Coordinates of C-alpha atoms in Angstrom, one line a residue:
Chain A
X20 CA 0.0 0.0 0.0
X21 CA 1.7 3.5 -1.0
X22 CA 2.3 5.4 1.7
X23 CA 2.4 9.5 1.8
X24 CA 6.4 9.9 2.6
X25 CA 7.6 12.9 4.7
X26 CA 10.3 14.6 2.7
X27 CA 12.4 17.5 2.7
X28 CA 14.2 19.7 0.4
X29 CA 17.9 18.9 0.3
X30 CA 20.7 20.9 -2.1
X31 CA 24.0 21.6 -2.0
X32 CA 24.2 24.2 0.8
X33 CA 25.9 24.1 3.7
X34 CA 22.6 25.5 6.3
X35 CA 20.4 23.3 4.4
X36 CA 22.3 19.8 5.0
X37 CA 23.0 21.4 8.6
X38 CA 19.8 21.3 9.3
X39 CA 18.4 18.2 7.4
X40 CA 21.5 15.8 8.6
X41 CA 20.3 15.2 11.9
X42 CA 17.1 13.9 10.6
X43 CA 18.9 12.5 8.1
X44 CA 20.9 10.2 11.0
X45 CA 18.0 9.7 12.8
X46 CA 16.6 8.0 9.7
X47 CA 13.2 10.1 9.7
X48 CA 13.6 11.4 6.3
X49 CA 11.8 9.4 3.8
X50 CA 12.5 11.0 0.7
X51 CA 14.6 14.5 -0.8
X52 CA 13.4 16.7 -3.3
X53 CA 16.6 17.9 -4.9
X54 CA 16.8 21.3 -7.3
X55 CA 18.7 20.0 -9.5
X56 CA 19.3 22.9 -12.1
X57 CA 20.1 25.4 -9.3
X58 CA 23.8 24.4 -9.5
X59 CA 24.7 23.4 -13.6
X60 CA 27.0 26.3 -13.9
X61 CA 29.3 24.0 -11.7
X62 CA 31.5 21.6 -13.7
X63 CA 30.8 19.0 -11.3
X64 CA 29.1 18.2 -7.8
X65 CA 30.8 16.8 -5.1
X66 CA 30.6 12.9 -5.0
X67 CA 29.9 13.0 -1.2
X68 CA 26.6 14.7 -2.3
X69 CA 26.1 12.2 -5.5
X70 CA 26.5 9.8 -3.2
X71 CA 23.7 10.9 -0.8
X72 CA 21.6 11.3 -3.8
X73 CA 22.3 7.8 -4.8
X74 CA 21.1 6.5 -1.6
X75 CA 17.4 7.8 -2.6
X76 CA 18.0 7.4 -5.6
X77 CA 18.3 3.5 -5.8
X78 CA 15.4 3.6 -2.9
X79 CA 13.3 5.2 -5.6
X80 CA 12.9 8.5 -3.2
X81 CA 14.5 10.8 -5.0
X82 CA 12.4 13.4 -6.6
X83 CA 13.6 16.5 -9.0
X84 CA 12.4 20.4 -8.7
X85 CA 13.1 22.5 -11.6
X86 CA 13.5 26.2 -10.7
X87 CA 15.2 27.9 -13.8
X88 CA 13.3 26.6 -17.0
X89 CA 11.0 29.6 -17.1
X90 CA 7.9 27.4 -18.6
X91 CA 6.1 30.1 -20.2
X92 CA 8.9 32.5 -21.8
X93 CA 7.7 33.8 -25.4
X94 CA 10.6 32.6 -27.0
X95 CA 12.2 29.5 -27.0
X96 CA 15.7 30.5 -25.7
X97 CA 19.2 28.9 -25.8
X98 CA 19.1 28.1 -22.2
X99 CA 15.7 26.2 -22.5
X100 CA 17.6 23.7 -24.5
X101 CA 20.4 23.3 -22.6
X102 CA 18.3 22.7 -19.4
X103 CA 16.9 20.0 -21.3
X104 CA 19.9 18.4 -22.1
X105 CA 21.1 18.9 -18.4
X106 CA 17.9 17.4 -17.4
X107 CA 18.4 14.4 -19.7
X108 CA 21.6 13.8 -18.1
X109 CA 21.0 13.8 -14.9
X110 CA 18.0 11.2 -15.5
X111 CA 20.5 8.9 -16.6
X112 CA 22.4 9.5 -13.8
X113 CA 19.6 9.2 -11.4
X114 CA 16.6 7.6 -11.5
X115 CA 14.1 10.4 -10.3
X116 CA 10.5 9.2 -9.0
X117 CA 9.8 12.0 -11.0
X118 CA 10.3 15.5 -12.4
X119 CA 8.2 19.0 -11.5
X120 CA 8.9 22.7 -12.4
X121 CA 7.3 26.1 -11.4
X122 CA 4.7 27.4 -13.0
X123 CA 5.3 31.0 -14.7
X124 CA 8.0 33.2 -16.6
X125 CA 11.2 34.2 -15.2
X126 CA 11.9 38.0 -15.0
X127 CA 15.4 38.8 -14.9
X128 CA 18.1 39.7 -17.6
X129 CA 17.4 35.5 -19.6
X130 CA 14.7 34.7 -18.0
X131 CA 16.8 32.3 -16.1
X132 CA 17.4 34.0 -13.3
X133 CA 15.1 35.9 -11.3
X134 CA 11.6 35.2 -9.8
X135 CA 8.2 33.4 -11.5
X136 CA 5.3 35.5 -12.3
X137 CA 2.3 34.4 -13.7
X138 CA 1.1 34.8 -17.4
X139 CA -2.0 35.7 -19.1
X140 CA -4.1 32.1 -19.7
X141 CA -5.4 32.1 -23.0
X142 CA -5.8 29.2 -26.0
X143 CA -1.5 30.6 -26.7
X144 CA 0.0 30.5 -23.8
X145 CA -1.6 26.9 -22.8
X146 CA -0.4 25.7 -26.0
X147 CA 3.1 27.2 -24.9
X148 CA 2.9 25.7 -21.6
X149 CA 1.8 22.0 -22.8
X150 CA 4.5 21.9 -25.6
X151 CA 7.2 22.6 -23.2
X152 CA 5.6 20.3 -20.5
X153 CA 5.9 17.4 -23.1
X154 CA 9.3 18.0 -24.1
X155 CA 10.3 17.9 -20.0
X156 CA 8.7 14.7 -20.0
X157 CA 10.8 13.6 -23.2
X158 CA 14.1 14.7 -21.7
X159 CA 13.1 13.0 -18.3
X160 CA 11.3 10.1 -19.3
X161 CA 9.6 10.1 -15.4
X162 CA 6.1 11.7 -14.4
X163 CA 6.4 15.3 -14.6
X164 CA 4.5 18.0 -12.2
X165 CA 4.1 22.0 -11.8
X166 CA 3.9 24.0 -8.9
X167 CA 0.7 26.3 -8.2
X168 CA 2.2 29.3 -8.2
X169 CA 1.8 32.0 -5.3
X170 CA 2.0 35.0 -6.9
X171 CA -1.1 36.3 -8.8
X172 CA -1.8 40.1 -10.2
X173 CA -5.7 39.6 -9.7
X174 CA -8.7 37.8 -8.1
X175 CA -9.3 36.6 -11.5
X176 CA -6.1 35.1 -11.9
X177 CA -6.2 33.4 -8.4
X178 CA -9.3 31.9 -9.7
X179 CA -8.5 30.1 -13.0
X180 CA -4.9 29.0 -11.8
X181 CA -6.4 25.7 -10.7
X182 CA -8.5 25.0 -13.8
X183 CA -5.4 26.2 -15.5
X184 CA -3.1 23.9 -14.4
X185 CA -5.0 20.9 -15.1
X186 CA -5.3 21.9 -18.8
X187 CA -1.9 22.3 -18.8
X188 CA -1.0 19.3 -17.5
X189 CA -3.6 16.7 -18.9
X190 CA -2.1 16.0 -22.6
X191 CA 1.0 14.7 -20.2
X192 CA -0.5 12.8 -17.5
X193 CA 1.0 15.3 -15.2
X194 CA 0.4 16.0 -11.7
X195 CA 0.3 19.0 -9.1
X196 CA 2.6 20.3 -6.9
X197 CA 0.2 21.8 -4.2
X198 CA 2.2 24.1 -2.5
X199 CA 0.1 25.4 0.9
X200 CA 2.1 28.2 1.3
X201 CA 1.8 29.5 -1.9
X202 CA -2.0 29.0 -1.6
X203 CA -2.0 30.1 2.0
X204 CA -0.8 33.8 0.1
X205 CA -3.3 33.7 -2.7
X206 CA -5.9 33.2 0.5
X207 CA -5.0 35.6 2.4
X208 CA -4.0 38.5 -0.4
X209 CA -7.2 38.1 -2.1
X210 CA -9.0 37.6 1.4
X211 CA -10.6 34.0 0.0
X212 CA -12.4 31.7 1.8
X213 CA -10.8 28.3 1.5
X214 CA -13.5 25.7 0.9
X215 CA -14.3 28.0 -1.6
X216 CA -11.3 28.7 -3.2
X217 CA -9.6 25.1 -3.1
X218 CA -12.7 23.5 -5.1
X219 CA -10.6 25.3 -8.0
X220 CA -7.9 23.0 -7.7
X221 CA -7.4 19.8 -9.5
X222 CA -7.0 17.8 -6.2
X223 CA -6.9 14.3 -8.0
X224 CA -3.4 15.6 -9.7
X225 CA -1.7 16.3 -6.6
X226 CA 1.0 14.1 -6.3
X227 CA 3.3 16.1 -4.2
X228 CA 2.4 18.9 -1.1
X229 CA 5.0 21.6 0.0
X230 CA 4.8 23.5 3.0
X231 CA 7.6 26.5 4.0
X232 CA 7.3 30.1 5.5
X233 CA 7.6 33.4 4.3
X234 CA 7.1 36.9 5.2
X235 CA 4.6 39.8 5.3
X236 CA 5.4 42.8 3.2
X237 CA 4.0 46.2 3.9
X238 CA 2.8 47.8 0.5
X239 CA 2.0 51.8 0.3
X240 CA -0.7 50.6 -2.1
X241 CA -2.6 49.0 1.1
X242 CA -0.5 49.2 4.0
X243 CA -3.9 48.3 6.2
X244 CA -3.3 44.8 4.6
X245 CA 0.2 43.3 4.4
X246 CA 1.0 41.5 1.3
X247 CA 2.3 37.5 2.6
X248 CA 4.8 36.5 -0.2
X249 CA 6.5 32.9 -0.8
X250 CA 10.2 33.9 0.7
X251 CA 10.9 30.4 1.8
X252 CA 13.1 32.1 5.0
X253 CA 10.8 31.8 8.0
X254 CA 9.6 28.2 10.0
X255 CA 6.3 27.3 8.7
X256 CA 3.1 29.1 9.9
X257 CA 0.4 27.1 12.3
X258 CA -2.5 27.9 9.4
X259 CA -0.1 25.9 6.8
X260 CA 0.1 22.8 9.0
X261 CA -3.6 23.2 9.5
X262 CA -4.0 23.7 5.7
X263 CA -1.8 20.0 5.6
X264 CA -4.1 18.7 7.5
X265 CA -7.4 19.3 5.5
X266 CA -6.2 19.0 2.3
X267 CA -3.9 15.8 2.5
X268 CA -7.4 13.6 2.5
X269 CA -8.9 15.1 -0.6
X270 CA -5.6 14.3 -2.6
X271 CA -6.1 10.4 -3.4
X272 CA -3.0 10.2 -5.1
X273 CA -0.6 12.1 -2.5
X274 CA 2.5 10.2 -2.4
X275 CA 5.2 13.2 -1.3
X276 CA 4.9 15.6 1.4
X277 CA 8.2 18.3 1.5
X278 CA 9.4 20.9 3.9
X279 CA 10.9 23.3 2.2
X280 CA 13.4 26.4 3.3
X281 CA 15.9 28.3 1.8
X282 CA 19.4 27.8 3.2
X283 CA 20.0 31.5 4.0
X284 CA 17.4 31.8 6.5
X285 CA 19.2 28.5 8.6
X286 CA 22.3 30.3 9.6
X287 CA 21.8 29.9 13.1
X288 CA 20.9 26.8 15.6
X289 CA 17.8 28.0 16.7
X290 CA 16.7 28.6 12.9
X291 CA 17.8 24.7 12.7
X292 CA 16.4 23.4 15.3
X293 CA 13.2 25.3 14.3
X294 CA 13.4 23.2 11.0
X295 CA 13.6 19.8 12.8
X296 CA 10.7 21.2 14.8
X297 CA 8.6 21.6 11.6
X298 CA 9.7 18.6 10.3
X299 CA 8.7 16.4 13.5
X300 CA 5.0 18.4 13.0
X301 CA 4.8 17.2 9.4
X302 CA 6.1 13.8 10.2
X303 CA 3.4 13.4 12.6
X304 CA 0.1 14.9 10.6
X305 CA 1.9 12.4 7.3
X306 CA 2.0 9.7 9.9
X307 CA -1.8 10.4 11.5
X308 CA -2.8 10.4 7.9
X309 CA -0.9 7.0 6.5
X310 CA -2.9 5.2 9.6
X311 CA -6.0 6.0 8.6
X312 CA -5.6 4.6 4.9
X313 CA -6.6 1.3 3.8
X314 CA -6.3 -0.3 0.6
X315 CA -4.8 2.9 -1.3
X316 CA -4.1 2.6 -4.3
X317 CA -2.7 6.0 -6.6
X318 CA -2.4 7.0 -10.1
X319 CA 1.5 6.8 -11.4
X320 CA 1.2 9.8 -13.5
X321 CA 3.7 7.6 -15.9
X322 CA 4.8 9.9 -19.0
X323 CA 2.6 9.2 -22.0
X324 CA 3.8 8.9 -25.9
X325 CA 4.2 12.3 -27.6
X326 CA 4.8 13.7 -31.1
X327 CA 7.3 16.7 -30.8
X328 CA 7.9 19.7 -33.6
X329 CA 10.9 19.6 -34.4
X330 CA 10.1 22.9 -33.6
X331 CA 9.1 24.3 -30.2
X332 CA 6.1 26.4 -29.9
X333 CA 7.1 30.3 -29.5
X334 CA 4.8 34.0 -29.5
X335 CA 7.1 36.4 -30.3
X336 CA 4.3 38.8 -29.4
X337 CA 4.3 37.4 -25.8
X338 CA 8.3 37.8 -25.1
X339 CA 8.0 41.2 -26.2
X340 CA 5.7 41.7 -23.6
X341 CA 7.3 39.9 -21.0
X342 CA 10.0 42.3 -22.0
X343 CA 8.2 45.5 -21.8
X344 CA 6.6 44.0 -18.5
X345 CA 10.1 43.0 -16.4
X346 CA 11.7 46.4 -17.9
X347 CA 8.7 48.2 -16.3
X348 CA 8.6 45.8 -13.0
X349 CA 12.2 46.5 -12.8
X350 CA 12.8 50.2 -13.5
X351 CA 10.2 52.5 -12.9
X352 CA 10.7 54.6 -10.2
X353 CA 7.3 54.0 -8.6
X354 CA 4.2 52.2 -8.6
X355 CA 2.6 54.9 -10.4
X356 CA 4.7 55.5 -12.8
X357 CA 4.6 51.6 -13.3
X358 CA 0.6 51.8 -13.9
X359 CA 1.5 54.8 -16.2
X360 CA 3.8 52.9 -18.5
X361 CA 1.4 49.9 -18.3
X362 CA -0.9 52.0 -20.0
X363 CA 1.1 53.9 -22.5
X364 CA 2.9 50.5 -23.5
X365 CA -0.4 48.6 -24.0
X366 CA -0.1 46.1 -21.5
X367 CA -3.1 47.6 -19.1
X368 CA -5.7 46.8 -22.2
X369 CA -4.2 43.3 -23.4
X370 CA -4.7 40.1 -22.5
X371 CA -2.8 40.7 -19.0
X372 CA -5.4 42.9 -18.4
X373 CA -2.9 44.9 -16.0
X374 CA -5.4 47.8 -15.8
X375 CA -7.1 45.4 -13.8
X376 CA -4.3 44.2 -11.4
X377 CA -4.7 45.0 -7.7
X378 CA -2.2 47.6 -7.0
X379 CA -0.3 46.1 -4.2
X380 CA 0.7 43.6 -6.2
X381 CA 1.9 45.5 -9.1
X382 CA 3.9 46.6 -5.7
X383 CA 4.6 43.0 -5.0
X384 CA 5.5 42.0 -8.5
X385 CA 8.2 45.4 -8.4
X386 CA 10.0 44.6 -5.3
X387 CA 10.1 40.5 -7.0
X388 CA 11.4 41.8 -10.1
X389 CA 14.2 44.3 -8.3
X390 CA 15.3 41.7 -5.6
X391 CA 16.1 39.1 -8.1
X392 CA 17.0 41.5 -11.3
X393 CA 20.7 40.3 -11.5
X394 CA 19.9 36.9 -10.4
X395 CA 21.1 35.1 -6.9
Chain B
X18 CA 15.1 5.9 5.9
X19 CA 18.0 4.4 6.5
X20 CA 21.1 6.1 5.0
X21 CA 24.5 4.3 5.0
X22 CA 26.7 5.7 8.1
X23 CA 29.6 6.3 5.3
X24 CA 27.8 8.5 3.2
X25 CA 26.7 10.1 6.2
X26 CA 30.1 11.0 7.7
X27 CA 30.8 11.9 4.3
X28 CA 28.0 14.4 3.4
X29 CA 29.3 15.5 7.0
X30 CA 32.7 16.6 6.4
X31 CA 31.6 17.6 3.0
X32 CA 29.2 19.9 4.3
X33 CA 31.3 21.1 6.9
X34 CA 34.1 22.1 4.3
X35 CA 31.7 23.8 2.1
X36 CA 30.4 25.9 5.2
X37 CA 34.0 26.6 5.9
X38 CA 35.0 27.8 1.9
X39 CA 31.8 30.1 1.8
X40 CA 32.9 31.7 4.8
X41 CA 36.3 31.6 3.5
X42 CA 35.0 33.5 -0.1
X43 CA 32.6 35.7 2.1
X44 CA 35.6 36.7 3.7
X45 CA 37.4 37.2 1.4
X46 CA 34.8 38.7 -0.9
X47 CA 34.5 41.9 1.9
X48 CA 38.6 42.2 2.2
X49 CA 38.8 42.5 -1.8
X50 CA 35.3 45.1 -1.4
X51 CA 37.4 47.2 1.2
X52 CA 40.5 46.9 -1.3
X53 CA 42.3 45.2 1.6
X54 CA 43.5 42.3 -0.8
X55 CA 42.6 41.8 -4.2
X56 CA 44.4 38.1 -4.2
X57 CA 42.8 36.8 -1.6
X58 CA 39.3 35.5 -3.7
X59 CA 41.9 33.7 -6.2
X60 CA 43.7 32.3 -3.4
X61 CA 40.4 30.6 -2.2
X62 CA 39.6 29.5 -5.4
X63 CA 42.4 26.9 -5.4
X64 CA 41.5 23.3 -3.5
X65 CA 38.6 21.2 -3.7
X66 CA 35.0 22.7 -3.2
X67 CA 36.6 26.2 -2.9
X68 CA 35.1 27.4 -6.2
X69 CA 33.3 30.7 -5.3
X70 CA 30.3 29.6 -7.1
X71 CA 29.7 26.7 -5.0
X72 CA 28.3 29.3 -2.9
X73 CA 26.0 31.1 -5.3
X74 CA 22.9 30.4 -5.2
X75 CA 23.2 27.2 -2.7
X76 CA 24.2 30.0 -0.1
X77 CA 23.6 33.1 -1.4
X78 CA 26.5 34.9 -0.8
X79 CA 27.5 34.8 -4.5

């Protein structure tokens, strides 16, 4: 009988596997998530870390996040193809349970650096989104996923990500990333009931659940409301564990459950030990929930037989706008003047509707765009 | 699940000498920034796991 395994993110960095070795000895950890393109700039990783890979590996509990392939870019870039060759690689290398990415375009100088932000969903971009997902799945040859993204310009747009993603993902069997956090931030920025809002989501896809922290940002747009954004750097929030447990029952084919954090925000043994803590908590609401299945059975999500252009898909319309959008995001001097140029440019009346985007996330998207403009 | 005590004490010792060359590029990162010693960064290059870049993003010092 599949069991849900507690898992945690594990990369090369040094706070990271400070904090995830102990659980790591102490044989808790049932499975790692490992980015593995957050590193291909290095000629080669050390073999003490291969290694460790290897062990979940050959236990079939190794699983793959993509951060850098910037799904939903307009153009098909240089660095698209290599990640897919990088990815093929390392599939050879490892055998991954299976494969997921982030949904969304990356701002920044090539799109491969920076932060996600969503995209206008429209017959073009889900054909984008779907060829790209397929030629992942090519490269891997493993079940391959997307994350629900946290950010979202409008209510609108918090509303159709769900039915968006399972479009997206259907033509490849694909399955969901349900990240709690990230939906925990489209709650509360768009102040949405949650039995409402989750009946949006493809629940049957979701293969995989992340929980992490994150911070509250004051915006001058609303500064009565903080804005909660997905910064990975704090311990994990009592409504996300409460979130965990409510949804993890209406996902029939959860197999992974990950706590993520971002190795910056481990530098100290408190902030460690904090981790642990968070782990122990997930351990024990994955364990309460294993005990009460019987008889599960779940969908494999196995990669499906594809015919791929020789060509990929590309809008040359749309990359021009992602470019008029991140110069915008990252160089106008305020949020005015950003809702200004929206408008001069074209953008407010297209199909990303920007006229319509709540302004303290125009605010949001600015301070995204500038913190990651020249990359990590 | 059960991880090998090798790989362990490995990914250990590994860690622990990445830990020390980011603090060791961080370092000398700020001395070349203040102009104290514009060697120093090359000098950390050299050795195993010493490449600045190990650092960046993994522990975002880069």
């Amino acid at each position: 009988m599949p069991k849900v395994l507690s898992t945690v993110s594990c990369n090369l960095d040094s706070n990271l596997l400070f904090s995830v070795l102990p659980l790591l000895e102490s044989e808790r950890v049932e499975a790692i998530e490992w980015s593995f393109d957050a590193l291909y700039s290095f000629e080669q990783i050390p073999e003490w870390f291969t290694d460790l890979l290897s062990e979940f590996s050959q236990a079939g509990r190794l699983i793959g996040h993509g951060v850098f392939f910037s799904l939903f870019s307009g153009k098909w870039l240089p660095e698209q193809s290599q990640w897919l060759e990088s990815l093929r690689q390392l599939s050879q290398a490892h055998h991954f349970d299976h494969i997921s990415e982030h949904f969304g375009f990356m701002t920044g100088a090539d799109f491969h650096r920076g932060a996600p932000l969503s995209i206008p969903f429209t017959p073009g971009t889900l054909a984008i989104g779907q060829d790209r997902l397929k030629r992942i799945s090519e490269a891997c040859g493993r079940p391959v996923g997307l994350e629900n993204l946290a950010f979202a310009y409008s209510l609108d747009g918090v509303r159709r990500h769900g039915a968006f993603l399972d479009e997206l993902l259907e033509p490849i069997n694909g399955f969901l990333i349900f990240d709690l956090h990230n939906f925990y931030c489209q709650l509360h920025n768009f102040e949405q009931d949650v039995d409402t809002l989750i009946r949006n989501y493809p629940l049957k896809r979701v293969r995989e659940i992340h929980i992490s922290g994150g911070s509250w940002e004051i915006s001058e747009a609303r500064p009565e409301r903080p804005v909660r954004r997905d910064t990975h750097d704090h311990a994990v929030p009592e409504s996300v564990f409460e979130l965990l447990e409510m949804v993890m029952p209406r996902c029939p084919n959860l197999k992974y459950v990950v706590l993520e954090q971002l190795g910056p925000a481990l530098n100290s043994e408190k902030e460690r030990l904090d981790f642990q803590a968070d782990f122990f908590k997930m351990e024990q609401a994955v364990q309460n929930f294993n005990r009460q299945q019987q008889g599960r059975e779940i969908h494999d999500f196995l990669p499906m037989k594809y015919t791929l252009n020789a060509v990929p898909l590309e809008d040359e319309a749309l990359y021009q706008q992602q470019i008029q959008l991140t110069d915008i995001l990252e160089n106008a001097g305020d949020l005015k003047s950003a809702q200004a140029q929206l408008i001069a440019c074209g953008l407010a009346d297209s199909d990303w509707q920007a006229r319509y985007w709540a302004p303290e996330m125009l605010d949001t998207a600015i301070n995204i765009a500038r913190k990651w403009k020249n990359g990590f | 699940m059960k991880v090998s005590k090798k790989v362990l004490q490995a990914a250990l010792l590994g860690t622990t000498l990445l830990a020390n060359s980011c603090q060791l590029i961080k370092t000398a990162q700020e001395a070349q920034e203040n102009g104290k010693n514009k060697l120093f960064k090359n000098e950390a290059n050299k050795g195993n796991n010493t490449n600045p870049e190990y650092c960046c993003p993994a522990c975002g010092m880069g």
